Amino acid sequence: MAERRSSQLRVCALYPELMNIYADRGNLLLLEQRCRWRGLGFTATAADLGQPLDPDGADLFYIGGGQDRDQRLCAFDLAESKRDAVHAAAERGAMILAVCGGYQLLGHSYQLGDETLPGAGLVDLHTVRVEGPRLIGNVAIEVELEPGDRRVLAGFENHGGRTHLGSQATPLGRVLKGHGNDGRSGDEGVRQGNVIGTYLHGPLLPKNAWFADWLIEQALGLPSLSELDDSLEQAAHDTARRAAGL
Ligand code: GLN
């Protein structure tokens, strides 16, 4: 959790145009709206190809998913010009949320045929794009973000890459339904303190509003947020769970 308490959430999106498949930008809209409903400020900045990344400039850094060809451009840019800043941001306690292609970029590498794309090296994992079928479908995972508090994240996954966690990495959750990191291990995503990666699109946060609130709390150093009327969000979550077969 951030050390200082703040009443304004500053979000920085990396590659918001290229890494924005399945309307992943909806995650940012949800964060903004949930802040505004509570009277919290919200600002969004972007760091695109060739642009510098200020590690102190945001409380939450976000990367969405992308197709392989766009991801390739971002992988080289990230490794060449943003890697140190991403590490510095994580070290100072900023939240980092990465979805699908963005998640893959947080690891050591993404092997794409003969080519090995570099990653940020922020978490101990690597991803291999295999010839086999893409891992597609509704997915539900069980997570325990706080000790003893088990909850379900529901969403949709579509990835050709299989992600393998190294010995230093712990999964974000356990697959209840769906494929997860590699279709075999039962692991989904990665969590390393304030760094979170997952394959869940949907977009992720509108279907799991409680998770969005947890991210806001962590990013701002707030112990809890005021309640909102979440009946619509809960309905979206329930639909996503049912779609996954829970
Ligand atoms: N290009 C990556 C893959 O196919 C990520 C896809 C995505 O972000 N949905 O594995």
XYZ file of C-alpha atoms in Angstrom, residues 47-240:
194
model
C 3.404 7.025 -21.974
C 3.470 5.946 -25.589
C 6.176 4.684 -27.903
C 9.257 6.882 -27.587
C 7.876 8.862 -24.660
C 9.570 8.936 -21.281
C 7.933 7.362 -18.235
C 8.072 9.255 -14.949
C 8.228 6.680 -12.135
C 6.931 9.264 -9.646
C 4.176 10.493 -11.939
C 1.416 8.056 -11.022
C -0.003 5.971 -8.199
C -1.089 3.240 -10.599
C 0.558 2.223 -13.854
C -1.542 0.281 -16.321
C -0.885 -1.775 -19.456
C -3.687 -3.473 -21.383
C -3.601 -6.339 -23.832
C -2.530 -6.290 -27.443
C -2.040 -8.249 -30.601
C 1.365 -9.763 -31.212
C 2.441 -7.223 -33.844
C 1.601 -4.240 -31.625
C 2.999 -5.965 -28.585
C 6.290 -6.433 -30.418
C 6.692 -2.664 -30.883
C 5.881 -2.058 -27.235
C 8.221 -4.808 -26.005
C 11.258 -3.185 -27.601
C 10.229 0.293 -26.514
C 9.624 -0.869 -22.949
C 12.961 -2.635 -22.751
C 14.866 0.235 -24.311
C 13.316 3.304 -22.776
C 10.977 2.485 -19.876
C 12.399 -0.520 -18.090
C 14.268 1.423 -15.385
C 11.279 3.672 -14.750
C 8.914 0.703 -14.394
C 11.273 -0.873 -11.867
C 11.590 2.412 -9.972
C 7.807 2.825 -9.886
C 7.357 -0.679 -8.478
C 10.083 -0.117 -5.897
C 8.515 3.088 -4.604
C 5.247 1.192 -4.066
C 3.120 2.327 -6.989
C 0.518 -0.195 -8.112
C 1.145 -1.805 -11.458
C -1.713 -3.590 -13.222
C -1.069 -5.391 -16.475
C -3.590 -7.333 -18.552
C -2.838 -10.132 -21.021
C -0.270 -8.801 -23.521
C 0.738 -6.220 -20.916
C 1.069 -8.987 -18.354
C 3.331 -10.928 -20.693
C 5.527 -7.840 -21.075
C 6.193 -7.662 -17.328
C 8.161 -10.917 -17.425
C 11.600 -11.747 -18.745
C 10.621 -12.458 -22.322
C 7.897 -13.358 -24.838
C 9.030 -15.966 -27.306
C 7.290 -15.479 -30.607
C 8.414 -18.097 -33.096
C 12.112 -17.541 -33.790
C 12.081 -14.199 -32.083
C 12.419 -13.575 -28.363
C 10.874 -10.272 -27.369
C 12.321 -8.631 -24.288
C 10.230 -8.002 -21.199
C 10.498 -5.523 -18.359
C 11.945 -8.216 -16.096
C 9.783 -7.008 -13.257
C 8.374 -10.405 -12.347
C 9.890 -13.859 -12.611
C 8.041 -15.351 -15.563
C 8.371 -15.911 -19.266
C 5.854 -16.503 -22.005
C 6.035 -18.713 -25.062
C 3.692 -18.345 -28.042
C 2.872 -21.875 -29.127
C 1.432 -23.173 -32.375
C -1.398 -24.923 -30.550
C -4.880 -23.513 -30.051
C -5.359 -20.125 -28.436
C -6.657 -20.279 -24.894
C -10.028 -18.623 -25.264
C -13.118 -18.438 -23.119
C -14.798 -17.228 -19.989
C -12.665 -17.613 -16.921
C -13.064 -17.376 -13.176
C -10.287 -17.465 -10.623
C -10.115 -17.443 -6.849
C -7.795 -14.853 -5.341
C -6.733 -14.055 -1.796
C -5.446 -10.497 -1.941
C -5.704 -10.099 1.816
C -5.028 -13.070 4.091
C -8.210 -15.064 4.697
C -10.294 -13.037 2.242
C -10.962 -15.316 -0.721
C -12.839 -13.814 -3.629
C -13.622 -14.519 -7.254
C -12.436 -12.557 -10.268
C -14.414 -13.286 -13.428
C -13.577 -12.345 -16.987
C -12.610 -13.518 -20.428
C -9.300 -14.751 -21.783
C -7.866 -15.025 -25.283
C -4.168 -15.627 -25.585
C -1.822 -17.635 -27.746
C 1.004 -17.257 -25.255
C 1.555 -19.675 -22.400
C 3.023 -18.025 -19.337
C 5.327 -19.952 -17.026
C 5.992 -18.604 -13.561
C 9.513 -18.851 -12.203
C 10.350 -19.891 -8.668
C 10.259 -16.269 -7.456
C 6.736 -15.615 -8.739
C 3.411 -16.341 -7.087
C 0.177 -16.564 -9.055
C -2.561 -13.983 -8.659
C -5.117 -16.735 -8.280
C -6.195 -20.301 -8.806
C -8.208 -21.208 -11.884
C -11.781 -22.244 -11.054
C -12.916 -22.337 -14.673
C -10.953 -21.576 -17.814
C -7.312 -21.917 -18.848
C -5.204 -19.435 -16.893
C -1.488 -18.959 -17.420
C -0.735 -22.004 -19.513
C -3.831 -24.222 -19.560
C -2.235 -26.787 -17.252
C -0.798 -25.429 -14.036
C -4.048 -24.142 -12.536
C -2.315 -20.817 -11.935
C -3.641 -17.527 -13.190
C -1.733 -14.279 -13.356
C 1.006 -13.114 -11.079
C 1.186 -11.095 -7.909
C 4.358 -9.682 -6.534
C 3.337 -7.210 -3.848
C 2.048 -4.150 -5.656
C 2.627 -5.642 -9.134
C -0.292 -7.566 -10.615
C -0.618 -9.286 -13.966
C -3.579 -11.258 -15.272
C -5.047 -12.651 -18.476
C -8.545 -11.441 -17.584
C -10.147 -9.076 -20.048
C -13.756 -8.275 -20.009
C -12.744 -5.582 -19.263
C -11.510 -6.807 -15.913
C -12.512 -4.013 -13.557
C -16.140 -3.287 -14.557
C -16.910 -6.955 -13.889
C -14.991 -6.992 -10.631
C -15.649 -3.627 -9.029
C -14.424 -4.782 -5.624
C -11.031 -5.426 -7.194
C -10.986 -1.917 -8.663
C -11.654 -0.525 -5.184
C -8.883 -2.619 -3.698
C -6.491 -1.209 -6.312
C -7.574 2.343 -5.526
C -7.100 1.762 -1.793
C -3.654 0.313 -2.322
C -2.603 3.029 -4.740
C -3.748 5.877 -2.477
C -2.813 4.323 0.849
C -6.413 4.488 2.049
C -7.586 1.794 4.470
C -11.075 1.626 2.942
C -13.366 3.456 0.553
C -16.965 4.514 1.056
C -19.646 2.099 -0.148
C -21.294 2.641 -3.523
C -24.474 1.220 -4.983
C -22.913 -1.644 -6.895
C -26.060 -3.431 -8.029
C -25.213 -3.070 -11.736
C -21.576 -4.010 -11.206
C -22.671 -6.995 -9.133
C -25.032 -8.075 -11.928
C -22.151 -7.863 -14.433
C -19.979 -9.906 -12.092
C -22.683 -12.530 -11.586
C -23.225 -12.788 -15.346
C -19.489 -13.245 -15.909
